[in-house]
Coordinates of C-alpha atoms in Angstrom, one line a residue:
Chain A
M1 CA -8.6 -20.1 19.7
A2 CA -5.1 -18.7 20.4
A3 CA -4.7 -21.2 23.2
R4 CA -5.7 -24.0 20.9
G5 CA -3.2 -22.9 18.3
R6 CA -0.5 -22.6 20.9
A7 CA -1.3 -26.1 22.2
A8 CA -0.9 -27.4 18.7
L9 CA 2.4 -25.6 18.2
T10 CA 3.7 -27.0 21.5
E11 CA 2.8 -30.5 20.4
V12 CA 4.8 -30.0 17.3
A13 CA 7.7 -28.5 19.3
M14 CA 7.7 -31.6 21.5
D15 CA 7.9 -33.8 18.5
R16 CA 11.3 -32.6 17.6
G17 CA 13.6 -35.2 16.2
G18 CA 15.9 -33.3 13.8
M19 CA 16.3 -35.5 10.7
V20 CA 13.1 -37.5 11.4
Q21 CA 11.1 -34.4 11.6
F22 CA 12.6 -33.1 8.4
L23 CA 11.9 -36.4 6.6
R24 CA 8.3 -36.5 7.9
T25 CA 7.7 -33.0 6.6
A26 CA 9.3 -33.8 3.2
R27 CA 7.1 -36.9 2.9
A28 CA 4.0 -34.8 3.7
V29 CA 5.0 -32.3 1.0
L30 CA 5.7 -35.0 -1.6
A31 CA 2.6 -37.0 -0.7
K32 CA 0.4 -34.9 -2.9
P33 CA 2.4 -34.6 -6.2
V34 CA -0.7 -33.3 -8.1
N35 CA -0.9 -30.3 -5.7
L36 CA 2.8 -29.7 -6.0
I37 CA 2.8 -29.8 -9.9
R38 CA -0.4 -27.8 -10.2
S39 CA 0.9 -25.1 -7.9
A40 CA 4.2 -25.0 -9.8
V41 CA 2.4 -24.6 -13.1
I42 CA 0.1 -21.9 -11.7
G43 CA 3.2 -20.0 -10.3
Q44 CA 5.0 -20.3 -13.7
I45 CA 2.0 -19.0 -15.7
I46 CA 1.3 -16.1 -13.4
A47 CA 5.0 -15.2 -13.3
I48 CA 5.1 -14.7 -17.0
I49 CA 2.2 -12.2 -16.8
P50 CA 3.9 -8.8 -16.2
G51 CA 2.8 -6.9 -13.1
A52 CA 1.5 -10.0 -11.2
G53 CA 3.4 -10.6 -8.0
G54 CA 4.0 -13.4 -5.5
S55 CA 0.9 -12.7 -3.5
I56 CA -1.3 -13.4 -6.5
T57 CA 0.4 -16.7 -7.3
S58 CA 0.1 -17.8 -3.7
L59 CA -3.6 -16.9 -3.5
V60 CA -4.5 -18.6 -6.8
A61 CA -2.5 -21.7 -6.0
Y62 CA -4.0 -21.9 -2.5
D63 CA -7.5 -21.5 -3.9
A64 CA -6.9 -24.2 -6.6
A65 CA -5.6 -26.6 -3.9
R66 CA -8.6 -25.9 -1.7
R67 CA -11.0 -26.6 -4.6
G68 CA -9.2 -29.7 -5.6
S69 CA -8.9 -31.1 -2.1
K70 CA -11.1 -33.8 -0.7
Q71 CA -11.2 -31.9 2.6
P72 CA -11.6 -28.2 1.7
E73 CA -13.1 -27.4 5.1
T74 CA -9.7 -28.2 6.8
F75 CA -7.9 -25.4 4.8
G76 CA -6.9 -22.6 7.2
K77 CA -7.1 -25.0 10.1
G78 CA -3.7 -26.8 9.7
N79 CA -4.0 -28.6 6.4
V80 CA -0.5 -28.7 5.0
E81 CA -1.8 -28.8 1.3
G82 CA -2.6 -25.1 1.4
L83 CA 0.9 -24.2 2.7
V84 CA 2.6 -26.4 0.1
A85 CA 0.5 -24.9 -2.7
S86 CA 1.1 -21.2 -1.8
E87 CA 4.8 -21.7 -1.1
T88 CA 5.5 -23.8 -4.2
S89 CA 3.9 -21.2 -6.5
N90 CA 5.6 -18.4 -4.7
N91 CA 9.0 -19.9 -5.2
V92 CA 8.4 -20.9 -8.8
M93 CA 7.3 -17.3 -9.4
V94 CA 10.7 -16.0 -8.5
A95 CA 12.4 -17.8 -11.4
G96 CA 9.4 -17.6 -13.7
S97 CA 9.2 -13.8 -13.6
M98 CA 12.7 -13.7 -15.2
V99 CA 11.0 -14.8 -18.5
P100 CA 9.4 -11.4 -19.3
L101 CA 12.3 -9.6 -17.7
L102 CA 15.1 -11.1 -19.8
T103 CA 13.2 -11.4 -23.0
L104 CA 11.0 -8.3 -23.1
G105 CA 12.4 -6.1 -20.4
I106 CA 9.1 -6.2 -18.5
P107 CA 9.5 -6.8 -14.8
G108 CA 7.0 -9.4 -13.5
A109 CA 7.3 -8.4 -9.9
P110 CA 8.7 -5.4 -7.9
P111 CA 12.1 -7.1 -7.2
D112 CA 12.5 -7.7 -10.9
A113 CA 12.3 -3.9 -11.5
V114 CA 15.4 -3.6 -9.3
I115 CA 17.2 -6.3 -11.3
L116 CA 16.3 -4.6 -14.5
G117 CA 17.7 -1.3 -13.2
V118 CA 21.0 -3.0 -12.3
M119 CA 21.1 -4.7 -15.8
M120 CA 20.6 -1.3 -17.5
L121 CA 23.3 0.2 -15.3
H122 CA 25.7 -2.4 -16.6
G123 CA 24.7 -1.8 -20.2
L124 CA 22.7 -5.0 -20.6
R125 CA 19.6 -4.7 -22.7
P126 CA 16.8 -7.3 -22.4
G127 CA 16.1 -9.1 -25.6
I128 CA 17.8 -11.5 -28.1
E129 CA 21.2 -9.9 -27.6
L130 CA 21.1 -10.7 -24.0
F131 CA 21.3 -14.4 -24.9
T132 CA 23.7 -14.1 -27.9
V133 CA 26.2 -11.3 -27.3
S134 CA 26.1 -11.5 -23.4
G135 CA 25.1 -15.2 -23.4
V136 CA 27.8 -16.2 -20.9
L137 CA 26.7 -13.6 -18.4
T138 CA 23.0 -14.4 -18.9
N139 CA 23.4 -18.1 -18.5
G140 CA 25.5 -17.6 -15.4
F141 CA 22.7 -15.4 -14.1
I142 CA 20.1 -18.1 -14.8
L143 CA 22.3 -20.8 -13.2
S144 CA 22.8 -18.6 -10.1
M145 CA 19.0 -18.7 -9.7
G146 CA 19.1 -22.5 -9.7
V147 CA 21.9 -22.4 -7.0
A148 CA 19.8 -19.8 -5.0
A149 CA 16.8 -22.2 -5.2
L150 CA 19.0 -25.1 -3.8
M151 CA 20.4 -22.8 -1.1
M152 CA 16.9 -22.0 0.1
L153 CA 16.7 -25.4 1.7
P154 CA 19.6 -25.1 4.2
V155 CA 18.9 -21.4 4.8
G156 CA 15.2 -22.1 5.3
L157 CA 15.9 -25.0 7.6
L158 CA 18.2 -23.0 9.8
G159 CA 16.4 -19.7 9.7
G160 CA 13.0 -21.3 9.9
R161 CA 13.9 -23.2 13.0
L162 CA 15.3 -20.1 14.7
I163 CA 12.3 -17.9 13.8
Y164 CA 9.9 -20.8 14.7
G165 CA 11.5 -21.2 18.1
I166 CA 11.2 -17.5 18.9
I167 CA 7.5 -17.3 17.8
V168 CA 6.6 -20.4 19.7
K169 CA 8.2 -19.1 22.9
T170 CA 6.5 -15.7 22.6
P171 CA 3.4 -15.5 24.7
Y172 CA 0.3 -14.9 22.5
Y173 CA -0.6 -11.8 24.5
F174 CA 2.6 -10.2 23.2
L175 CA 2.4 -11.8 19.8
V176 CA -1.0 -10.3 18.9
P177 CA -0.2 -6.7 19.7
S178 CA 3.2 -7.1 18.0
I179 CA 1.6 -8.3 14.8
A180 CA -0.9 -5.3 15.1
L181 CA 2.0 -2.9 15.6
V182 CA 3.9 -4.1 12.5
T183 CA 0.7 -4.1 10.4
I184 CA -0.1 -0.5 11.5
L185 CA 3.5 0.7 10.7
G186 CA 3.6 -1.1 7.4
T187 CA 0.3 0.3 6.3
F188 CA 1.3 3.8 7.4
A189 CA 4.7 3.5 5.6
L190 CA 3.0 3.0 2.2
R191 CA 1.8 6.6 1.8
N192 CA 2.6 8.2 5.2
S193 CA -1.1 8.3 5.8
M194 CA -3.0 7.5 9.0
L195 CA -6.2 7.4 6.9
D196 CA -4.8 4.2 5.3
V197 CA -4.4 2.7 8.8
L198 CA -8.1 3.5 9.5
I199 CA -9.1 2.0 6.2
M200 CA -7.0 -1.1 7.0
L201 CA -8.8 -1.5 10.4
V202 CA -12.3 -1.0 8.9
L203 CA -11.5 -3.5 6.1
G204 CA -10.2 -5.9 8.7
V205 CA -13.5 -5.9 10.5
A206 CA -15.3 -6.1 7.2
G207 CA -13.1 -9.1 6.2
Y208 CA -13.9 -10.9 9.5
L209 CA -17.7 -10.3 8.9
L210 CA -17.5 -11.5 5.3
R211 CA -15.6 -14.6 6.3
S212 CA -18.2 -15.3 8.9
I213 CA -21.0 -15.3 6.3
G214 CA -19.0 -17.6 4.1
I215 CA -17.4 -15.2 1.6
P216 CA -13.8 -16.3 1.1
L217 CA -11.3 -13.4 1.3
A218 CA -8.7 -14.6 -1.2
P219 CA -10.7 -13.6 -4.3
V220 CA -11.5 -10.2 -2.6
V221 CA -7.7 -9.6 -2.2
L222 CA -7.1 -10.7 -5.8
G223 CA -9.8 -8.3 -7.0
L224 CA -8.0 -5.4 -5.1
I225 CA -4.6 -6.4 -6.6
L226 CA -5.8 -7.1 -10.2
G227 CA -8.6 -4.6 -10.3
Q228 CA -6.6 -1.8 -11.9
I229 CA -4.9 -4.1 -14.4
A230 CA -8.2 -5.7 -15.3
E231 CA -10.0 -2.3 -15.7
T232 CA -7.2 -0.9 -18.0
G233 CA -7.2 -4.1 -20.1
Y234 CA -11.0 -4.4 -20.3
T235 CA -11.5 -0.7 -21.3
Q236 CA -8.8 -0.9 -23.9
S237 CA -10.3 -4.1 -25.4
V238 CA -13.8 -2.6 -25.5
L239 CA -12.4 0.6 -27.1
G240 CA -10.6 -1.4 -29.7
G241 CA -13.7 -3.5 -30.4
M242 CA -16.0 -0.5 -31.1
A243 CA -16.2 -1.6 -34.8
Y244 CA -18.0 -4.8 -33.7
A245 CA -21.7 -4.8 -33.0
V246 CA -20.8 -6.3 -29.6
P247 CA -17.5 -4.7 -28.5
Q248 CA -16.8 -7.4 -25.9
L249 CA -16.3 -9.9 -28.8
R250 CA -12.8 -8.4 -29.1
L251 CA -12.0 -10.3 -25.9
V252 CA -12.4 -13.7 -27.5
E253 CA -10.9 -13.2 -30.9
N254 CA -7.3 -13.6 -29.7
T255 CA -5.8 -17.2 -29.4
L256 CA -4.2 -16.4 -26.1
S257 CA -7.5 -15.1 -24.8
Q258 CA -9.2 -18.3 -26.0
I259 CA -6.6 -20.5 -24.2
L260 CA -7.1 -18.4 -21.0
I261 CA -10.9 -18.7 -21.2
V262 CA -10.6 -22.5 -21.7
M263 CA -8.3 -22.6 -18.6
V264 CA -10.8 -20.6 -16.5
V265 CA -13.7 -22.8 -17.6
L266 CA -11.6 -25.9 -16.7
A267 CA -10.6 -24.4 -13.4
I268 CA -14.2 -23.7 -12.5
S269 CA -15.8 -26.9 -13.9
G270 CA -13.0 -29.3 -12.9
P271 CA -13.8 -29.5 -9.1
A272 CA -17.6 -29.5 -9.8
Y273 CA -17.1 -32.4 -12.3
L274 CA -15.0 -34.4 -9.8
R275 CA -17.6 -33.8 -7.1
L276 CA -20.4 -35.0 -9.4
K277 CA -18.3 -38.0 -10.4
R278 CA -17.7 -38.9 -6.7
K279 CA -21.4 -38.6 -5.9
W280 CA -22.3 -40.7 -8.9
R281 CA -19.8 -43.4 -7.9
E282 CA -21.1 -43.4 -4.3
R283 CA -24.7 -43.8 -5.5
H284 CA -23.7 -46.4 -8.1
G285 CA -21.7 -48.3 -5.5
T286 CA -24.7 -48.2 -3.1
E287 CA -27.0 -49.5 -5.8
V288 CA -24.6 -52.4 -6.7
S289 CA -24.2 -53.4 -3.0
S290 CA -27.9 -53.3 -2.4
E291 CA -28.5 -55.6 -5.4
Chain B
M1 CA -26.0 -17.9 22.3
R2 CA -25.7 -19.5 18.9
I3 CA -26.4 -17.4 15.8
R4 CA -27.1 -19.6 12.8
V5 CA -27.1 -17.9 9.4
N6 CA -28.1 -19.0 5.9
T7 CA -24.7 -17.9 4.4
D8 CA -25.9 -18.2 0.8
L9 CA -28.8 -15.9 1.5
A10 CA -26.6 -13.5 3.5
A11 CA -23.9 -13.4 0.9
G12 CA -26.5 -12.9 -1.9
L13 CA -28.2 -10.1 0.0
F14 CA -24.8 -8.5 0.7
G15 CA -23.9 -8.7 -3.0
L16 CA -27.2 -7.1 -4.1
A17 CA -26.8 -4.4 -1.5
F18 CA -23.3 -3.8 -2.8
V19 CA -24.5 -3.5 -6.4
A20 CA -27.4 -1.2 -5.4
L21 CA -25.0 1.1 -3.4
F22 CA -22.5 1.4 -6.2
W23 CA -25.1 1.5 -9.0
Y24 CA -26.7 4.7 -7.5
G25 CA -23.3 6.0 -6.7
R26 CA -22.1 5.9 -10.3
G27 CA -23.1 9.5 -11.0
R28 CA -22.5 10.8 -14.4
L29 CA -19.7 8.6 -15.7
S30 CA -18.7 8.7 -19.3
M31 CA -19.3 5.6 -21.5
L32 CA -15.7 4.5 -21.3
S33 CA -15.3 5.2 -17.6
A34 CA -18.5 3.2 -16.8
V35 CA -17.7 0.2 -19.0
F36 CA -15.7 -1.7 -16.4
P37 CA -17.7 -0.7 -13.3
D38 CA -20.9 -1.7 -15.2
F39 CA -19.5 -5.1 -16.1
V40 CA -18.4 -5.8 -12.5
L41 CA -21.7 -4.7 -11.1
A42 CA -23.7 -6.8 -13.7
L43 CA -21.5 -9.9 -12.8
T44 CA -21.9 -9.3 -9.1
A45 CA -25.7 -8.9 -9.5
L46 CA -25.8 -12.2 -11.5
L47 CA -23.7 -14.1 -8.9
S48 CA -25.8 -12.6 -6.0
V49 CA -29.1 -13.8 -7.7
I50 CA -27.6 -17.3 -8.1
L51 CA -26.6 -17.3 -4.4
L52 CA -30.1 -16.1 -3.4
A53 CA -31.6 -18.9 -5.5
K54 CA -29.3 -21.5 -3.8
G55 CA -30.0 -20.0 -0.4
L56 CA -33.7 -20.6 -1.0
T57 CA -33.4 -24.1 -2.5
R58 CA -30.3 -25.7 -1.0
P59 CA -29.1 -23.4 1.8
S60 CA -25.7 -23.7 3.6
V61 CA -26.1 -22.8 7.2
R62 CA -23.3 -22.1 9.6
D63 CA -22.8 -20.6 13.1
L64 CA -21.8 -17.0 13.0
F65 CA -18.9 -15.8 15.2
E66 CA -18.2 -19.4 16.3
E67 CA -14.5 -18.8 16.8
G68 CA -13.2 -17.3 20.0
D69 CA -14.9 -15.2 22.7
R70 CA -17.3 -12.6 21.3
R71 CA -16.8 -10.1 24.1
R72 CA -13.0 -10.4 23.7
L73 CA -13.3 -9.9 20.0
V74 CA -15.3 -6.6 20.5
V75 CA -12.9 -5.3 23.1
V76 CA -9.8 -6.0 21.0
T77 CA -11.4 -4.4 18.0
I78 CA -12.3 -1.3 20.0
L79 CA -8.7 -1.2 21.4
L80 CA -7.3 -1.4 17.8
F81 CA -9.4 1.6 16.7
A82 CA -8.3 3.4 20.0
W83 CA -4.7 2.7 18.9
W84 CA -5.3 4.5 15.6
W85 CA -6.9 7.5 17.4
L86 CA -4.2 7.7 20.1
I87 CA -1.4 7.7 17.6
G88 CA -2.9 10.8 16.0
W89 CA -3.4 12.4 19.4
L90 CA -0.4 11.4 21.5
G91 CA 2.1 10.4 18.9
F92 CA 3.2 7.0 17.6
V93 CA 5.5 5.9 20.5
V94 CA 3.3 7.1 23.5
G95 CA 0.0 5.9 21.9
S96 CA 1.5 2.5 20.8
V97 CA 3.0 1.8 24.3
L98 CA -0.3 2.6 26.0
V99 CA -2.5 0.4 23.7
F100 CA 0.1 -2.4 23.5
L101 CA 0.2 -2.6 27.3
A102 CA -3.6 -2.5 27.5
L103 CA -3.9 -5.3 24.8
A104 CA -1.3 -7.5 26.5
W105 CA -2.9 -7.0 29.9
Y106 CA -6.4 -7.7 28.6
L107 CA -5.3 -10.8 26.6
A108 CA -3.2 -12.2 29.5
L109 CA -6.3 -12.0 31.8
V110 CA -7.5 -15.2 30.0
E111 CA -4.8 -17.1 31.9
G112 CA -5.6 -15.5 35.2
Q113 CA -4.8 -12.4 37.3
V114 CA -1.9 -10.2 36.2
R115 CA 0.2 -8.7 39.1
L116 CA 1.7 -5.2 39.0
P117 CA 5.4 -6.2 38.9
R118 CA 4.7 -8.3 35.9
V119 CA 3.0 -5.4 34.2
A120 CA 6.0 -3.2 35.0
L121 CA 8.3 -5.7 33.4
W122 CA 6.0 -5.8 30.3
L123 CA 6.1 -2.0 30.1
G124 CA 9.9 -2.2 29.8
I125 CA 9.8 -4.8 27.0
I126 CA 7.0 -2.9 25.2
I127 CA 9.0 0.4 25.3
V128 CA 12.0 -1.4 23.9
E129 CA 10.0 -3.1 21.1
V130 CA 8.1 0.1 20.1
G131 CA 11.2 2.1 20.4
F132 CA 13.1 -0.4 18.1
F133 CA 10.5 -0.1 15.4
Y134 CA 10.3 3.7 15.8
L135 CA 14.1 4.0 15.4
V136 CA 14.3 1.6 12.4
F137 CA 11.5 3.4 10.6
S138 CA 12.5 7.0 11.4
R139 CA 16.3 6.7 11.2
L140 CA 17.0 3.9 8.8
L141 CA 14.0 3.9 6.4
Y142 CA 13.3 7.7 6.7
I143 CA 9.6 7.1 7.3
R144 CA 8.7 9.3 10.2
P145 CA 5.9 7.8 12.3
P146 CA 3.1 10.3 13.1
R147 CA 3.7 12.8 15.9
G148 CA 0.9 14.0 18.3
L149 CA 1.3 15.8 21.6
F150 CA 4.4 13.9 22.3
F151 CA 6.2 11.6 19.8

């Protein structure tokens, strides 16, 4: 498999043509505008939810792109749509997470907590005053995010090419242990625990087995990240709904909850509806041609 | 040897086994502590039953472990667990250098025989790489990697 991947990378490396290559990639990215816009919207919505990070936006956008694609089986095997979806939502999330930070003082992601700390140090309090009393500073801050987003293109092009070149030239028998080394160190660094490393290895094997029997891993990872938030929210809602005969009814009385439920239903039923429509068209088309 | 599996049935059975395991492992949870686990278990059980029904009526079948070489997969997995054990026993640097070298040598065998001078060169590169990460983590980030008999 590694040899196959390496061969594919070498093919791409041979196809270098500077600007031509760049334009070809840009065309591939812009060829699916629905995927691009959907991923941006997903990134923006998730960014506004406090506590949700870039990894969640990437996974949700990737999953939505896979379910919306006509070739879902090619995801994870070189389909650029998955890459576009996860990176678009991830980048949108950076700016989107500023909404709860600047208005409510709630950091949407860990880097935002650092920004909040710096703002507090400089005597800036999130809220209405930030846009009125310190409006010039805040607008400058928002504009600088736009400039940073534009600067990502040249930095990404130069840095990406450099890193890409190094990775392609590294033999796979060095690349695999290097990735394992960084993974082990990263897991250990979280809590200075070797037990965490063992759990990581066991879960790695379990993940491989689950993927083999057709269970996608993205929702499993999402469950791990969101589990704690979901448990707290669900328990609080049920506790608050004790006055009802069915406490879970509390979950659907809020307008925001209703909007989110409708969005979930649409996300689940949308691809199924499109598939049924496609099948119906195929059958209908066959009947017409046979007549 | 091809191993073909009804993935819907397998995933459904896995889900039910998961529910059974955690249902009996709930112990004596208070009503509020049990409210979320109970909800997740009920949802998992429902989805597992749907998968089982689909597995019996319209099954999806796929080849298990179709990617890569199975023996290589097992050896690399064993080496990764050995890595974890050696870090605790010999220390991060010594354990990592040994397993890194073993992994690189084993994976390079796919392309053909690996001669000793090449392995000696690799050893130097591996020591530099592991040493670099060791220094970055211990001196710059103040995260001291585990020590065993050595370091």
